[in-house]
């Protein structure tokens, strides 16, 4: 019962955050000439300056036009509670929209949600699929996590060969934990 109550409270909080974003859009002056990428970039600039509420407003505006990078970062805002109330199910919603467009970092973030059971029911099959989609695009974290799933046989068939292959791919990009694991296995990359 406590978990159900917490999910309900979190969803109400997300709904309030979305309403606040809509109100914020009415207040913030946007140049009518700006396209979604320019609005997204303004969001990134304001986030870098530490104004997360304003950056979330910009990300929301760009995300609602279908701009994948903004959808990913709005998902991150909801995941960590930056500029909006923390709500993992809302984060999953935005990650999925960007992931389905092929945005690699959103694919990795969505995979992590399925892997850890954040905002969705834990599902290793879906986690493996989304990690694989991001891994082939070169996301080191996705390569590392996919290697771990192959090592444990979660969501994929156990395969030491595939596991090592993905650890090597991540290590070649400088992924520290992959390098340490390969070193402990005495595998050169």
XYZ file of C-alpha atoms in Angstrom:
189
model
C 0.000 0.000 0.000
C 2.844 2.373 0.834
C 4.414 1.861 -2.619
C 1.091 2.556 -4.345
C 0.637 5.747 -2.302
C 4.186 6.862 -3.115
C 3.634 6.288 -6.860
C 0.373 8.259 -6.701
C 2.109 11.147 -4.887
C 4.964 11.077 -7.394
C 2.528 11.202 -10.337
C 0.677 14.137 -8.777
C 4.016 15.868 -8.314
C 4.903 15.270 -11.974
C 1.557 16.675 -13.080
C 2.199 19.803 -10.984
C 5.651 20.108 -12.550
C 4.218 19.866 -16.081
C 1.647 22.536 -15.248
C 4.417 24.744 -13.829
C 6.400 24.252 -17.046
C 3.393 25.302 -19.112
C 2.917 28.405 -16.955
C 6.645 29.137 -17.245
C 6.376 28.996 -21.038
C 3.735 31.698 -20.939
C 6.082 33.934 -18.947
C 9.387 33.272 -20.704
C 9.865 35.296 -23.849
C 10.958 33.122 -26.732
C 12.140 34.581 -29.984
C 9.522 33.479 -32.541
C 12.376 32.841 -34.984
C 13.922 30.154 -32.754
C 13.627 26.546 -33.790
C 13.654 23.587 -31.369
C 17.447 23.290 -31.471
C 17.904 26.940 -30.501
C 15.395 26.584 -27.652
C 17.206 23.429 -26.501
C 20.556 25.236 -26.611
C 19.127 28.048 -24.483
C 18.022 25.373 -22.005
C 21.526 23.915 -21.937
C 23.023 27.373 -21.364
C 20.682 28.124 -18.477
C 21.360 24.698 -16.946
C 25.112 25.342 -17.162
C 24.495 28.654 -15.375
C 22.626 26.776 -12.624
C 19.069 27.951 -13.386
C 17.424 24.524 -13.555
C 13.826 25.734 -13.384
C 14.321 27.921 -16.439
C 16.318 25.247 -18.270
C 13.503 22.738 -17.672
C 11.072 25.218 -19.246
C 13.247 25.488 -22.349
C 13.754 21.721 -22.507
C 10.001 21.174 -22.157
C 9.239 23.580 -25.016
C 11.781 21.921 -27.323
C 10.777 18.423 -26.174
C 7.117 18.967 -27.009
C 8.121 19.704 -30.611
C 9.730 16.252 -30.774
C 13.364 17.355 -30.434
C 15.085 14.194 -29.129
C 17.980 15.832 -27.261
C 15.531 18.014 -25.327
C 13.334 14.990 -24.567
C 16.377 13.204 -23.168
C 17.420 16.118 -20.977
C 13.864 16.718 -19.787
C 13.794 13.036 -18.811
C 17.017 13.589 -16.873
C 15.466 16.620 -15.135
C 12.593 14.422 -13.966
C 14.923 11.568 -13.000
C 17.082 13.689 -10.714
C 14.624 16.435 -9.780
C 16.402 19.367 -11.453
C 13.997 22.230 -12.098
C 11.014 19.896 -11.653
C 9.885 17.446 -9.007
C 11.588 14.066 -9.229
C 9.360 11.500 -10.963
C 10.904 8.391 -12.476
C 7.822 7.419 -14.486
C 7.810 10.860 -16.106
C 11.538 10.484 -16.813
C 10.841 7.155 -18.531
C 8.167 8.797 -20.689
C 10.581 11.414 -22.023
C 13.516 9.000 -22.341
C 11.326 6.641 -24.374
C 10.264 9.405 -26.781
C 13.895 10.279 -27.471
C 15.066 6.646 -27.507
C 12.484 5.701 -30.114
C 13.986 8.391 -32.357
C 17.386 6.711 -32.024
C 18.937 9.164 -29.546
C 21.689 6.971 -28.081
C 22.000 8.575 -24.641
C 18.246 8.336 -24.119
C 18.404 4.675 -25.152
C 21.038 4.096 -22.482
C 19.057 6.050 -19.871
C 15.897 4.079 -20.671
C 17.868 0.831 -20.444
C 19.115 1.833 -16.992
C 15.517 2.471 -15.916
C 14.510 -1.043 -17.037
C 17.667 -2.560 -15.562
C 17.186 -0.924 -12.154
C 13.383 -0.780 -12.096
C 13.210 3.030 -11.938
C 9.818 4.298 -13.055
C 9.048 0.964 -14.709
C 8.985 -2.663 -13.686
C 12.455 -4.222 -13.849
C 12.845 -5.964 -17.226
C 16.229 -7.341 -18.270
C 15.051 -8.177 -21.798
C 14.088 -4.574 -22.496
C 17.187 -3.305 -20.698
C 19.399 -5.474 -22.902
C 17.636 -4.314 -26.063
C 17.995 -0.630 -25.245
C 21.593 -1.063 -24.051
C 22.392 -2.820 -27.336
C 20.828 -0.002 -29.356
C 22.974 2.564 -27.529
C 26.073 0.349 -27.457
C 26.248 -0.009 -31.240
C 26.136 3.802 -31.415
C 29.215 3.965 -29.185
C 27.828 4.862 -25.739
C 30.496 3.493 -23.365
C 28.141 3.162 -20.382
C 25.726 1.105 -22.493
C 28.598 -1.081 -23.709
C 29.716 -1.670 -20.121
C 26.219 -2.491 -18.866
C 25.494 -4.764 -21.848
C 28.744 -6.620 -21.146
C 27.559 -7.183 -17.576
C 24.218 -8.560 -18.770
C 26.048 -10.989 -21.080
C 28.282 -12.047 -18.191
C 25.258 -12.721 -15.957
C 22.882 -14.003 -18.629
C 20.234 -11.412 -17.789
C 18.034 -10.492 -20.738
C 20.470 -12.207 -23.089
C 22.088 -15.642 -23.316
C 25.199 -15.923 -21.158
C 28.223 -15.321 -23.375
C 31.738 -14.704 -22.087
C 32.804 -13.826 -25.621
C 30.129 -11.121 -26.041
C 30.774 -9.863 -22.535
C 34.484 -9.389 -23.196
C 33.776 -7.865 -26.623
C 31.590 -5.148 -25.073
C 33.969 -4.551 -22.151
C 36.739 -4.037 -24.708
C 34.591 -1.600 -26.710
C 33.893 0.438 -23.568
C 37.514 0.275 -22.389
C 38.745 1.589 -25.732
C 36.622 4.670 -25.084
C 38.240 5.152 -21.699
C 35.547 3.566 -19.522
C 37.440 3.101 -16.263
C 35.518 0.152 -14.792
C 35.758 -1.761 -18.079
C 39.510 -1.213 -18.130
C 39.826 -2.433 -14.535
C 37.755 -5.559 -15.212
C 39.740 -6.414 -18.324
C 42.977 -5.876 -16.424
C 41.772 -8.271 -13.703
C 40.873 -10.825 -16.433
C 44.321 -10.244 -17.957
C 42.689 -9.287 -21.260
C 44.462 -6.774 -23.480
C 42.422 -4.294 -25.420
